PDB file of C-alpha atoms in Angstrom:
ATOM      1  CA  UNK A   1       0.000   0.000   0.000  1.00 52.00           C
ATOM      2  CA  UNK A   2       1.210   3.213  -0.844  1.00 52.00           C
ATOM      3  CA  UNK A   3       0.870   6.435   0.793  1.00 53.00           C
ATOM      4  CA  UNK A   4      -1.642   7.877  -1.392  1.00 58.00           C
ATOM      5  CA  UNK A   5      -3.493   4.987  -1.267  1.00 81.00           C
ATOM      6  CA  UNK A   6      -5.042   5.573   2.383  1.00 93.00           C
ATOM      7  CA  UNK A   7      -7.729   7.794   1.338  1.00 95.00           C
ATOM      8  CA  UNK A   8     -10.519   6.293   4.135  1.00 98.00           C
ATOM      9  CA  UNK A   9     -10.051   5.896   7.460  1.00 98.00           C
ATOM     10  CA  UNK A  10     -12.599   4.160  10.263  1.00 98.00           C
ATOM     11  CA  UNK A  11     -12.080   5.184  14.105  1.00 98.00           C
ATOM     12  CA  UNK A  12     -13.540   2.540  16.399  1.00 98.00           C
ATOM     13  CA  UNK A  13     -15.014   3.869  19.467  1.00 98.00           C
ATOM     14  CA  UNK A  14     -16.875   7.185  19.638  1.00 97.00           C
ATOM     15  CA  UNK A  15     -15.637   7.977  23.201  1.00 93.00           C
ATOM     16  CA  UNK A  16     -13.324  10.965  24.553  1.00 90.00           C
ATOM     17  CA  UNK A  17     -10.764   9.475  22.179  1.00 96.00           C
ATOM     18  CA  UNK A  18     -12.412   8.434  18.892  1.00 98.00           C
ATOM     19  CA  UNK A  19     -14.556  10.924  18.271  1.00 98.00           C
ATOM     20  CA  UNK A  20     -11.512  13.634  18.100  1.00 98.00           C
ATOM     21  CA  UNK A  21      -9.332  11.177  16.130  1.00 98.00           C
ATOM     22  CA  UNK A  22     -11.921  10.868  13.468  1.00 98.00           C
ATOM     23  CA  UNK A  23     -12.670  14.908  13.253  1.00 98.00           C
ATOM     24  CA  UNK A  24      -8.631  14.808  13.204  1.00 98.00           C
ATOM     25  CA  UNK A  25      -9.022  12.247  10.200  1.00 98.00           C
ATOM     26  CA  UNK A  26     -11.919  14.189   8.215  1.00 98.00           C
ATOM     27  CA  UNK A  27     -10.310  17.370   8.476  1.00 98.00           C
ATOM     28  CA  UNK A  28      -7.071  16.238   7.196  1.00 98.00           C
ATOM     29  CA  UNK A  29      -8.846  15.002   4.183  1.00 97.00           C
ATOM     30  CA  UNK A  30      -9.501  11.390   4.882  1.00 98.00           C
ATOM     31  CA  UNK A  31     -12.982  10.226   4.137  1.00 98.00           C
ATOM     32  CA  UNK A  32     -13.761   9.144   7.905  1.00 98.00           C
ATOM     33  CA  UNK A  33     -16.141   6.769   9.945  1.00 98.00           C
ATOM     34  CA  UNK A  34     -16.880   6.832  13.540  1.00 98.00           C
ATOM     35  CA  UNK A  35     -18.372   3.533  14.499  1.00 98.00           C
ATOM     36  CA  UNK A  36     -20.138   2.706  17.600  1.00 97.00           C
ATOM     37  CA  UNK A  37     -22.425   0.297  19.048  1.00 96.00           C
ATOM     38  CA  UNK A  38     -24.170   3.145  21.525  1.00 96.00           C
ATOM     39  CA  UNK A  39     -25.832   5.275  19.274  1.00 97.00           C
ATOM     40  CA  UNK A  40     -25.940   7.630  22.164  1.00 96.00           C
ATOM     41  CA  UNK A  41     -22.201   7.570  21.774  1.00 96.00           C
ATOM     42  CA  UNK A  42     -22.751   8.702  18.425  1.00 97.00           C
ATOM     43  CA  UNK A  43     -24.738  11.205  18.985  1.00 97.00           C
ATOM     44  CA  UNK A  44     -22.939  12.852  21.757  1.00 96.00           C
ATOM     45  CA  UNK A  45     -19.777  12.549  19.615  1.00 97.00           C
ATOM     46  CA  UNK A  46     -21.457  14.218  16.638  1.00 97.00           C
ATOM     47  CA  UNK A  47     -23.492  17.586  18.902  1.00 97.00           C
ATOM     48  CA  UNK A  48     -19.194  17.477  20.933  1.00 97.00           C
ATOM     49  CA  UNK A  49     -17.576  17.704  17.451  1.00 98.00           C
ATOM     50  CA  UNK A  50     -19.939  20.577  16.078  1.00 97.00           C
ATOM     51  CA  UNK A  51     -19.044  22.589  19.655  1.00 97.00           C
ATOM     52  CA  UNK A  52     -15.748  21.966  18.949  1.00 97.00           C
ATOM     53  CA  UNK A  53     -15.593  23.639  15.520  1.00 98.00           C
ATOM     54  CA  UNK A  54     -17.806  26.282  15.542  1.00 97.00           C
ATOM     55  CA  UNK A  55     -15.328  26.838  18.376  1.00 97.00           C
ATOM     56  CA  UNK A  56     -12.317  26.685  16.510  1.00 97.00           C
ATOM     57  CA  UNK A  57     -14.614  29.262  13.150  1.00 97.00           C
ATOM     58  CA  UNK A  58     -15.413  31.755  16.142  1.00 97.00           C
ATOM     59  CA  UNK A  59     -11.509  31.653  16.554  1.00 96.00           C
ATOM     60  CA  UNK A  60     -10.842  31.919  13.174  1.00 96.00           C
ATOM     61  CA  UNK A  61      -8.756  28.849  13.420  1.00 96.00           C
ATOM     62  CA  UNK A  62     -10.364  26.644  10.328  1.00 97.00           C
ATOM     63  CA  UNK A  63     -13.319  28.400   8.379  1.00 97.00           C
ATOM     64  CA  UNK A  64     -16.937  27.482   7.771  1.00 97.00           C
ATOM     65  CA  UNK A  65     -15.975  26.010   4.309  1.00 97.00           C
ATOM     66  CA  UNK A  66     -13.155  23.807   5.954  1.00 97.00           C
ATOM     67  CA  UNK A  67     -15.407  22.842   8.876  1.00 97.00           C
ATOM     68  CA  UNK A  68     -18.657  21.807   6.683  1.00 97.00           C
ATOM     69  CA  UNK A  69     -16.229  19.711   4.209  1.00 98.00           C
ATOM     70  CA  UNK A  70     -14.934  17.477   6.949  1.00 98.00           C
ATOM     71  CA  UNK A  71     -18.396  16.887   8.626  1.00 98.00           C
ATOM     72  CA  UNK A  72     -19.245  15.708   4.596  1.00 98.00           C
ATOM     73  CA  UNK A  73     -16.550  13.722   4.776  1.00 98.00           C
ATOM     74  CA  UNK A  74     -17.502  12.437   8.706  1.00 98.00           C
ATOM     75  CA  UNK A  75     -20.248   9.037   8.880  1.00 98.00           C
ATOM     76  CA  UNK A  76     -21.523   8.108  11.932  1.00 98.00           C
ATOM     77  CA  UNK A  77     -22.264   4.346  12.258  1.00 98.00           C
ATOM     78  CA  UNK A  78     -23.141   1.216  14.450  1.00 98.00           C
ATOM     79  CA  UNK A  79     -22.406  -1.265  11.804  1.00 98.00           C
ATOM     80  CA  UNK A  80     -18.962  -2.834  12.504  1.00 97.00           C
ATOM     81  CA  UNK A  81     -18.566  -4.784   9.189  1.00 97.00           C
ATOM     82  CA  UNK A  82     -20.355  -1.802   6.691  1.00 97.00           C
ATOM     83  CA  UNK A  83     -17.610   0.410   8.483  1.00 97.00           C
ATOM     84  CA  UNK A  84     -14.441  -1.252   8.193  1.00 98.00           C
ATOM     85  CA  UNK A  85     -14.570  -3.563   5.082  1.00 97.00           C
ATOM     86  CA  UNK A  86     -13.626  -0.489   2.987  1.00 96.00           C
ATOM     87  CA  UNK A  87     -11.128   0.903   4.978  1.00 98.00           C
ATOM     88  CA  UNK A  88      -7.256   1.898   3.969  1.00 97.00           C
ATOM     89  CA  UNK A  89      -6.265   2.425   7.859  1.00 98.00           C
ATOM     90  CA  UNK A  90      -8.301   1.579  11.238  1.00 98.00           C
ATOM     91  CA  UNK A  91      -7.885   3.347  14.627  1.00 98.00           C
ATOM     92  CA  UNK A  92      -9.290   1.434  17.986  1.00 98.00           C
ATOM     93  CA  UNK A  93      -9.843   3.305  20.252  1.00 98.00           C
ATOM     94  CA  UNK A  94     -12.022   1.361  22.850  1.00 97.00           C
ATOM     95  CA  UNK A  95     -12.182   0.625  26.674  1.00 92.00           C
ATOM     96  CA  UNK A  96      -8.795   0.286  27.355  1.00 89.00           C
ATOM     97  CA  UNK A  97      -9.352  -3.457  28.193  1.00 90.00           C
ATOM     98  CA  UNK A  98      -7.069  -6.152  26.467  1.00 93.00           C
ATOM     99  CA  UNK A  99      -9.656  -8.640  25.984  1.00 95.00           C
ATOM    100  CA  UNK A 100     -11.851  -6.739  24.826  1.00 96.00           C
ATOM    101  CA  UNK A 101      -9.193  -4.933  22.292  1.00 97.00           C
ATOM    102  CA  UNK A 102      -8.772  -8.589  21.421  1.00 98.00           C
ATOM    103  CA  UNK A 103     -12.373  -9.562  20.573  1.00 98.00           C
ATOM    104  CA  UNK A 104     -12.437  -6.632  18.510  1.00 98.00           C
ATOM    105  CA  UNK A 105      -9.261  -7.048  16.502  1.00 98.00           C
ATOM    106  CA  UNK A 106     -10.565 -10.485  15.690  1.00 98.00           C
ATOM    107  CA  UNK A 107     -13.476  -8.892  13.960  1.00 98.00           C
ATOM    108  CA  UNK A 108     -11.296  -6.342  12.478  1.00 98.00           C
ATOM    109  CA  UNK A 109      -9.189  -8.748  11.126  1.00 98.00           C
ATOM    110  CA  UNK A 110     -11.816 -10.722   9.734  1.00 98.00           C
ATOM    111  CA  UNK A 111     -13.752  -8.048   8.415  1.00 98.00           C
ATOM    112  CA  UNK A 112     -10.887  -5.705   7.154  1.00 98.00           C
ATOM    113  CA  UNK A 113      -9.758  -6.180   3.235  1.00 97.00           C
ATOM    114  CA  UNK A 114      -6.222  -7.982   3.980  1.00 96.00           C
ATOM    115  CA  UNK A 115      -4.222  -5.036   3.478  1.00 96.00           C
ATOM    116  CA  UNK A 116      -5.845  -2.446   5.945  1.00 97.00           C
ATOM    117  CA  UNK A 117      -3.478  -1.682   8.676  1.00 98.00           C
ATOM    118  CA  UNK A 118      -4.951  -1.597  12.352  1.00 98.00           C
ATOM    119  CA  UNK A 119      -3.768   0.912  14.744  1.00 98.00           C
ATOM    120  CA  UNK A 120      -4.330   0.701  18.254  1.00 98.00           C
ATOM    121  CA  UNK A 121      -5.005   4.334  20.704  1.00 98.00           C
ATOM    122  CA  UNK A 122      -4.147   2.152  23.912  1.00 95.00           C
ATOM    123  CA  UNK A 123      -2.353   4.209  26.050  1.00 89.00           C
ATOM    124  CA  UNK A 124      -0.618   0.869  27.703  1.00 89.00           C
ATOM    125  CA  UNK A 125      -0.979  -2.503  26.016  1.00 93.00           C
ATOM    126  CA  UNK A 126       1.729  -3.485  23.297  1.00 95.00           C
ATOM    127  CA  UNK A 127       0.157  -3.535  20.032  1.00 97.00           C
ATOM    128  CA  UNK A 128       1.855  -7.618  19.552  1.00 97.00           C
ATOM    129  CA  UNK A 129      -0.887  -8.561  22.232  1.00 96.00           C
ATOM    130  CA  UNK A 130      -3.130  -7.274  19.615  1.00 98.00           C
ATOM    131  CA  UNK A 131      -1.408  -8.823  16.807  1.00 97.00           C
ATOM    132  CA  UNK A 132      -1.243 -12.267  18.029  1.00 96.00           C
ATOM    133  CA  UNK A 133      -5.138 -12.535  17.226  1.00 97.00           C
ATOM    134  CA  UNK A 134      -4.810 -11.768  13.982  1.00 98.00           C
ATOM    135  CA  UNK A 135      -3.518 -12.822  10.843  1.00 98.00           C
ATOM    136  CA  UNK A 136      -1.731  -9.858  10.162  1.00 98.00           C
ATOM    137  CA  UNK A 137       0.962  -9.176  12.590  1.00 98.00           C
ATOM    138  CA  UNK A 138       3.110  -6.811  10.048  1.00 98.00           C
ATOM    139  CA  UNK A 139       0.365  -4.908   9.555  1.00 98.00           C
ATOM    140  CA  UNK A 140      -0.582  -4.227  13.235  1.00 98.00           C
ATOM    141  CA  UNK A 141       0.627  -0.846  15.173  1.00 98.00           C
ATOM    142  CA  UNK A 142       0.204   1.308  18.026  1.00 98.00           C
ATOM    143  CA  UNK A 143      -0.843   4.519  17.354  1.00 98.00           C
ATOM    144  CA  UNK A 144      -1.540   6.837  20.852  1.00 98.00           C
ATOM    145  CA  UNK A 145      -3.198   9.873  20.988  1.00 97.00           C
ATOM    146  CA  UNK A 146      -3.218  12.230  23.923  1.00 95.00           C
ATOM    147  CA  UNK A 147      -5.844  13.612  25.329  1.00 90.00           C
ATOM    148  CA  UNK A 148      -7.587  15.885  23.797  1.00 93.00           C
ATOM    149  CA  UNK A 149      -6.203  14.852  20.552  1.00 97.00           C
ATOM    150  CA  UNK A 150      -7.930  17.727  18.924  1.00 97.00           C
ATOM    151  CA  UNK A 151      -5.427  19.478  21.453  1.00 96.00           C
ATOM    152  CA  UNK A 152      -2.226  17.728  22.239  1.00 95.00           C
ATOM    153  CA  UNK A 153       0.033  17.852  19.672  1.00 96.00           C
ATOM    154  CA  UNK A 154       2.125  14.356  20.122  1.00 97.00           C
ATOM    155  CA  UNK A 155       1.343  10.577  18.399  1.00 98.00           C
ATOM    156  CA  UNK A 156       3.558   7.900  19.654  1.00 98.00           C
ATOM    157  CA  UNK A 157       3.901   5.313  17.184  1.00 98.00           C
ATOM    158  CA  UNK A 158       5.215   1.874  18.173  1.00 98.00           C
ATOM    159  CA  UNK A 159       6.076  -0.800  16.275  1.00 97.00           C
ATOM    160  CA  UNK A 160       6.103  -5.002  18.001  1.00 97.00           C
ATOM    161  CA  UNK A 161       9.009  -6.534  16.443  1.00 96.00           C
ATOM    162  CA  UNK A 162       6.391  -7.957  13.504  1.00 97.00           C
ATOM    163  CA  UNK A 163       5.122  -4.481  12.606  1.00 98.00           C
ATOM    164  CA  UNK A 164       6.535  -4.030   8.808  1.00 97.00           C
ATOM    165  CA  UNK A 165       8.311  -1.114   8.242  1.00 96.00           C
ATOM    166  CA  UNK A 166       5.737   0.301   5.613  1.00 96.00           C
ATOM    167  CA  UNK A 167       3.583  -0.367   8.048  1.00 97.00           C
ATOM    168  CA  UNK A 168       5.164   2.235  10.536  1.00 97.00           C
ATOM    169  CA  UNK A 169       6.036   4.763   7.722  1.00 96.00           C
ATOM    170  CA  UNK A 170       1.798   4.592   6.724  1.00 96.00           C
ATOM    171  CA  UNK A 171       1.141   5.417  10.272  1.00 98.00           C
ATOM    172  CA  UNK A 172       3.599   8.307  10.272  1.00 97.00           C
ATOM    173  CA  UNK A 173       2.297   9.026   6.978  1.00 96.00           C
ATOM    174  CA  UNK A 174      -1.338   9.657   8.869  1.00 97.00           C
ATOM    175  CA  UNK A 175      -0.486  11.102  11.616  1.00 98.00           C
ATOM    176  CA  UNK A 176       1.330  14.100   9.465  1.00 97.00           C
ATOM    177  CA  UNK A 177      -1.498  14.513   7.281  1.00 97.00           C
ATOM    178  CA  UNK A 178      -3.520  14.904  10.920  1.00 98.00           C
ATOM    179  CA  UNK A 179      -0.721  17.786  11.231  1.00 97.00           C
ATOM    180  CA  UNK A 180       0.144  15.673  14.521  1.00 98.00           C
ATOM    181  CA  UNK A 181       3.969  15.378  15.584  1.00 98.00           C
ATOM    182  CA  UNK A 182       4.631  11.774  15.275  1.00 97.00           C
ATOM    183  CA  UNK A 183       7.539   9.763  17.295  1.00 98.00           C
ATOM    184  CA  UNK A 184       8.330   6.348  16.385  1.00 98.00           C
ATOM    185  CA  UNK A 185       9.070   3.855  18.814  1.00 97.00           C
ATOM    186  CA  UNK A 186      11.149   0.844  17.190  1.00 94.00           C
ATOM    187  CA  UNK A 187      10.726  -1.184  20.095  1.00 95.00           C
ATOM    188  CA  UNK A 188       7.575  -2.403  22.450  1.00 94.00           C
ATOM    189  CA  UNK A 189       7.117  -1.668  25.440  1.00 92.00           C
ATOM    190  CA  UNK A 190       4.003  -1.731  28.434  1.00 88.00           C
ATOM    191  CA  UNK A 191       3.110   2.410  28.839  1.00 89.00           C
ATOM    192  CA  UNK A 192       5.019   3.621  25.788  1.00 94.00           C
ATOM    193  CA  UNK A 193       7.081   6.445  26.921  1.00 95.00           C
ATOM    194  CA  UNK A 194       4.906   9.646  28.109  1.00 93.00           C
ATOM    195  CA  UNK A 195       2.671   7.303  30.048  1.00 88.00           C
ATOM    196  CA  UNK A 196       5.536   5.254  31.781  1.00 89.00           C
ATOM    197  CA  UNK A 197       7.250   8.859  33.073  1.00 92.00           C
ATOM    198  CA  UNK A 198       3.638  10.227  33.983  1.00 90.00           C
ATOM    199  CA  UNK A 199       3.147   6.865  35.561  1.00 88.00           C
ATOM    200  CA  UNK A 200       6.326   7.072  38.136  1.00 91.00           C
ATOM    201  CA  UNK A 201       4.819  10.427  39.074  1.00 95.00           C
ATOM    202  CA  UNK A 202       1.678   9.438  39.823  1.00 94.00           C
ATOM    203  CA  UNK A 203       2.602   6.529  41.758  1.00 93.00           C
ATOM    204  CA  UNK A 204       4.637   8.828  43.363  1.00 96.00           C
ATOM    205  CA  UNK A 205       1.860  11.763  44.374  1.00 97.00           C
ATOM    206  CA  UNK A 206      -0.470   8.798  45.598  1.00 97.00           C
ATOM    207  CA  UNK A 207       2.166   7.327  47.859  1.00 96.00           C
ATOM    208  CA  UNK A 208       2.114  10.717  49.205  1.00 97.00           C
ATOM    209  CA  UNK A 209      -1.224  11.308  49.712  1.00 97.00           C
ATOM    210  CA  UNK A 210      -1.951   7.908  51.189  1.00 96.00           C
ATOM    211  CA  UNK A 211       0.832   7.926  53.407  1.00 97.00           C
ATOM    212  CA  UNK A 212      -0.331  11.159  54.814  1.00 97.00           C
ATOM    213  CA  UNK A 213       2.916  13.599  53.661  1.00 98.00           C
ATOM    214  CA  UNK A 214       0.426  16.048  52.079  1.00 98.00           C
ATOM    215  CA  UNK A 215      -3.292  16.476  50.652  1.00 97.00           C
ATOM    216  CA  UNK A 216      -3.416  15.961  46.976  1.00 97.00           C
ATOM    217  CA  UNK A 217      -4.281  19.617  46.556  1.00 97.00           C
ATOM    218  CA  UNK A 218      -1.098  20.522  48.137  1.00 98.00           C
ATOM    219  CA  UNK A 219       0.780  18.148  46.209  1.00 98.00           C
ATOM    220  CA  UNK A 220      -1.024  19.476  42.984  1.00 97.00           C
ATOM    221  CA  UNK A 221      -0.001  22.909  43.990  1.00 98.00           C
ATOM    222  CA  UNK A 222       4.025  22.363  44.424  1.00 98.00           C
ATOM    223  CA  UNK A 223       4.157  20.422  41.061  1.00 97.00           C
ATOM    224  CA  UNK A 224       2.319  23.369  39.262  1.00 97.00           C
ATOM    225  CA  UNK A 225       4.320  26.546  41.625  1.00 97.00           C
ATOM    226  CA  UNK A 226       7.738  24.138  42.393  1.00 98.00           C
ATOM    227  CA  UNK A 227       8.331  21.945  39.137  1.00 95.00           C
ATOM    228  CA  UNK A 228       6.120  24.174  36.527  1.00 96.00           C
ATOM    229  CA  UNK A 229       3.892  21.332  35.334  1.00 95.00           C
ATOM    230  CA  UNK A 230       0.363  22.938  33.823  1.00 95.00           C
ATOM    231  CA  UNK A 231      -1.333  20.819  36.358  1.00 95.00           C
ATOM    232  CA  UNK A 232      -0.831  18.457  38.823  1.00 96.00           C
ATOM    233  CA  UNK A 233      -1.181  14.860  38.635  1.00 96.00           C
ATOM    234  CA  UNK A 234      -4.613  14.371  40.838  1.00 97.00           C
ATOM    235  CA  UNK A 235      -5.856  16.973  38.181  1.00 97.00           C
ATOM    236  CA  UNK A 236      -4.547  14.871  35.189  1.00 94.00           C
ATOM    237  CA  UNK A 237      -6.199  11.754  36.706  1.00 95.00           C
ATOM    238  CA  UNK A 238      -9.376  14.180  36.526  1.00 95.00           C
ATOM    239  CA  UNK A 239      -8.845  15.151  32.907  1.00 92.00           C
ATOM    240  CA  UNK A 240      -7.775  11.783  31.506  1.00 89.00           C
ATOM    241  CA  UNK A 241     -10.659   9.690  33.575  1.00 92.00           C
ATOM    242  CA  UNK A 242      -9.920   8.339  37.240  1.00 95.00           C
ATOM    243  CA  UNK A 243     -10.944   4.583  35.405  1.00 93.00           C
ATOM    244  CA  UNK A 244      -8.888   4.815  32.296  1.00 88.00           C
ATOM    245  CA  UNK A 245      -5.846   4.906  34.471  1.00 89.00           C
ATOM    246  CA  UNK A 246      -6.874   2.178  36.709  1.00 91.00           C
ATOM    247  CA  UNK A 247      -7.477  -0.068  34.249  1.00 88.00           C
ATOM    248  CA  UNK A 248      -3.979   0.834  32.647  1.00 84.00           C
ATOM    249  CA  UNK A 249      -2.848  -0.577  35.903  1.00 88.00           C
ATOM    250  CA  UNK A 250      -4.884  -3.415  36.258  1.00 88.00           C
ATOM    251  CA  UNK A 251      -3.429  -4.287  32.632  1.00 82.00           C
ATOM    252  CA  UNK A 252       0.634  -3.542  33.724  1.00 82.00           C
ATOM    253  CA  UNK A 253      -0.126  -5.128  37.177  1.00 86.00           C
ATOM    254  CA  UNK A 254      -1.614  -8.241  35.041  1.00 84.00           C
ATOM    255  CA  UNK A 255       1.597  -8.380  32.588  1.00 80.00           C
ATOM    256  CA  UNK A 256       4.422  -8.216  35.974  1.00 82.00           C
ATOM    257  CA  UNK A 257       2.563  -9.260  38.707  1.00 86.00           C
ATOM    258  CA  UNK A 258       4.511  -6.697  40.853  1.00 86.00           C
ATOM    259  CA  UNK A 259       2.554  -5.110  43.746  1.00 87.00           C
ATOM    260  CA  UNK A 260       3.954  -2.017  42.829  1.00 84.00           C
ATOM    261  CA  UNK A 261       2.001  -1.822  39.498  1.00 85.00           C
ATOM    262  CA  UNK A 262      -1.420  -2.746  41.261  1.00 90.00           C
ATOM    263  CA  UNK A 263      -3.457   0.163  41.595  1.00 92.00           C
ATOM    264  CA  UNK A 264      -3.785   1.734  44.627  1.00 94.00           C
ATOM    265  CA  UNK A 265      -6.293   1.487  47.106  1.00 94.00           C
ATOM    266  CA  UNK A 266      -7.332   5.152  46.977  1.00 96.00           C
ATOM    267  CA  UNK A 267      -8.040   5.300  43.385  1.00 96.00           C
ATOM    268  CA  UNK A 268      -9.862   1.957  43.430  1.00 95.00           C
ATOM    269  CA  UNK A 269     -11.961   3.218  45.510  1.00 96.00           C
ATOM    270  CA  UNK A 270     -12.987   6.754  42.918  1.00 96.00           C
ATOM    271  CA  UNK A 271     -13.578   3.730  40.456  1.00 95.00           C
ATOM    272  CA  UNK A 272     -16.523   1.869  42.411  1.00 95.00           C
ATOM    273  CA  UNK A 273     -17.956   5.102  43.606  1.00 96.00           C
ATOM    274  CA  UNK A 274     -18.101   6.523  39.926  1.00 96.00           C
ATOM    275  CA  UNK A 275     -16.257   9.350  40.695  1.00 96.00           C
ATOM    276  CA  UNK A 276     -14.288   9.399  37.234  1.00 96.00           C
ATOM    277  CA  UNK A 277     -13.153  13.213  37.142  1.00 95.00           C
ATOM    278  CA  UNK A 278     -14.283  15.627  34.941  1.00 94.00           C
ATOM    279  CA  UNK A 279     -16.305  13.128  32.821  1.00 91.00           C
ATOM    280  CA  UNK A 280     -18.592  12.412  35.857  1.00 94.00           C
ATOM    281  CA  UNK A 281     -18.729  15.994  37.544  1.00 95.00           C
ATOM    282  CA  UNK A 282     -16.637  14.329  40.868  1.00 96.00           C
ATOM    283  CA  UNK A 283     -12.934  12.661  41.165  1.00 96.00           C
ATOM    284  CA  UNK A 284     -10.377  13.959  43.291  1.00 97.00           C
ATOM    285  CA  UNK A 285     -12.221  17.635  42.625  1.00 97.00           C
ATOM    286  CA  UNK A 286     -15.580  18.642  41.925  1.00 96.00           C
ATOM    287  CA  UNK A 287     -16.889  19.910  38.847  1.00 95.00           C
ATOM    288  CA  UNK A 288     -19.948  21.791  38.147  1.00 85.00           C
ATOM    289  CA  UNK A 289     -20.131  20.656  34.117  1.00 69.00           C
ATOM    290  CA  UNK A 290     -17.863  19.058  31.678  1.00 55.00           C
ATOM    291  CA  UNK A 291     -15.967  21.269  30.069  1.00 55.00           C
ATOM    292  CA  UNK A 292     -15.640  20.418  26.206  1.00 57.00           C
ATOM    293  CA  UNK A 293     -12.028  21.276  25.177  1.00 61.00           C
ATOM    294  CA  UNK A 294     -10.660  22.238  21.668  1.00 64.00           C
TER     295      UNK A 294
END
């Protein structure tokens, strides 16, 4: 496949992710589908998007032309096989879960023409996992967004050690047409790189806090007044979804079986109270509405 030859693009999952990945892919000139089996999903992903970039007119950052070409080139969907069979290049971007990344990239292989790449938006799990349920391990890739993608201006792109090298040069290939700065990763590993760093501080700040050296909004505060960081790392955990990052390290803590990687008791228990961060109006702060970034 060459590079001109990825003209459509499907982005599975219409959550926090997906939804910005495929406006990323439809205004870079891809034709795009967003597929999802919650058409309330959908529909919340479609009214976000249309916030989003009547945001982005108001600032004169795109125009009204640009923005009503890429919704023309956006299709919402629930139909799994009617969205993929077509496609050059396929994002996943689902619960970050591996066995249910796994059931899906069955399907995806199966229902995929043979020379569609799959990319994977985990955050955390080694796109070879992925690969090993397929029949097309050279053809398989991570591909991680940060949050907001529409946003955060950084792909990491990671290649197992069956990922083809056209494979890897597609991806990159994407992600520059999404006018994203790519890195490439040559070799695997559990967390990538930004996640692995942000991980030892996190685990850090919670030992902290549950030890009793400091409240988290103190701890917050010196990262943000002592070390510079835009915010701290109990308001990251807010932004990014308290249960996206414990089940990042429910998947590491799977993979090593070192206590260190389970998660910790504190944020366990923001996960069965449903206090999520931003997403659910209460995590480590309170919020009095979702506030739709871009």
């Amino acid at each position: 496949m060459l590079k001109n030859q990825v003209r459509s693009i499907c982005v599975v999952g219409a959550g926090q992710m997906g939804h910005q990945i495929a406006m990323l892919s439809a205004l870079a000139g891809f034709e795009t589908v967003i597929q999802d089996v919650n058409v309330d999903a959908l529909q919340k992903a479609e009214s976000t998007l249309h916030t989003i970039m009547d945001k982005w007119v108001a600032k004169g950052k795109i125009s009204i032309e640009t923005k009503e070409q890429a919704f023309q080139r956006l299709i919402f969907s629930t139909d799994l096989l009617d969205s993929v069979q077509d496609a050059d290049f396929i994002i996943e971007a689902i619960v970050e879960k591996l066995d249910a990344k796994q059931e899906l990239f069955r399907k995806l292989d199966e229902y995929a023409k043979p020379e569609a790449i799959l990319a994977s938006n985990s955050s955390t799990i080694v796109n070879s996992l992925l690969a090993d349920v397929t029949n097309r391990p050279d053809k398989v890739v991570n591909m991680h967004f940060f949050f907001p993608p529409l946003v955060m201006d950084c792909v990491e792109v990671v290649k197992s050690e069956e990922t083809s090298e056209l494979t890897a040069h597609m991806t990159m290939f994407v992600c520059e047409k999404m006018n994203r700065t790519a890195v490439l990763l040559q070799k695997e590993i559990s967390g990538f790189i930004a996640n692995r760093i942000l991980g030892a501080l996190q685990r850090e700040a919670v030992y902290l806090y549950e030890n009793g050296y400091a409240d988290f909004k103190d701890i917050d505060l010196i990262c943000k007044k002592a070390l510079s960081h835009p915010i701290g790392p109990f308001e990251l955990m807010d932004l990014s979804g308290i249960d996206v990052g414990y089940f990042v390290m429910q998947q590491r803590f799977s993979e090593t079986g070192d206590p260190a990687d389970r998660p910790a008791a504190c944020i366990e228990e923001k996960v069965k109270q449903g206090h999520l961060g931003r997403k659910t109006g209460k995590g480590w702060y309170e919020y009095k509405k979702e506030e739709v970034r871009g």
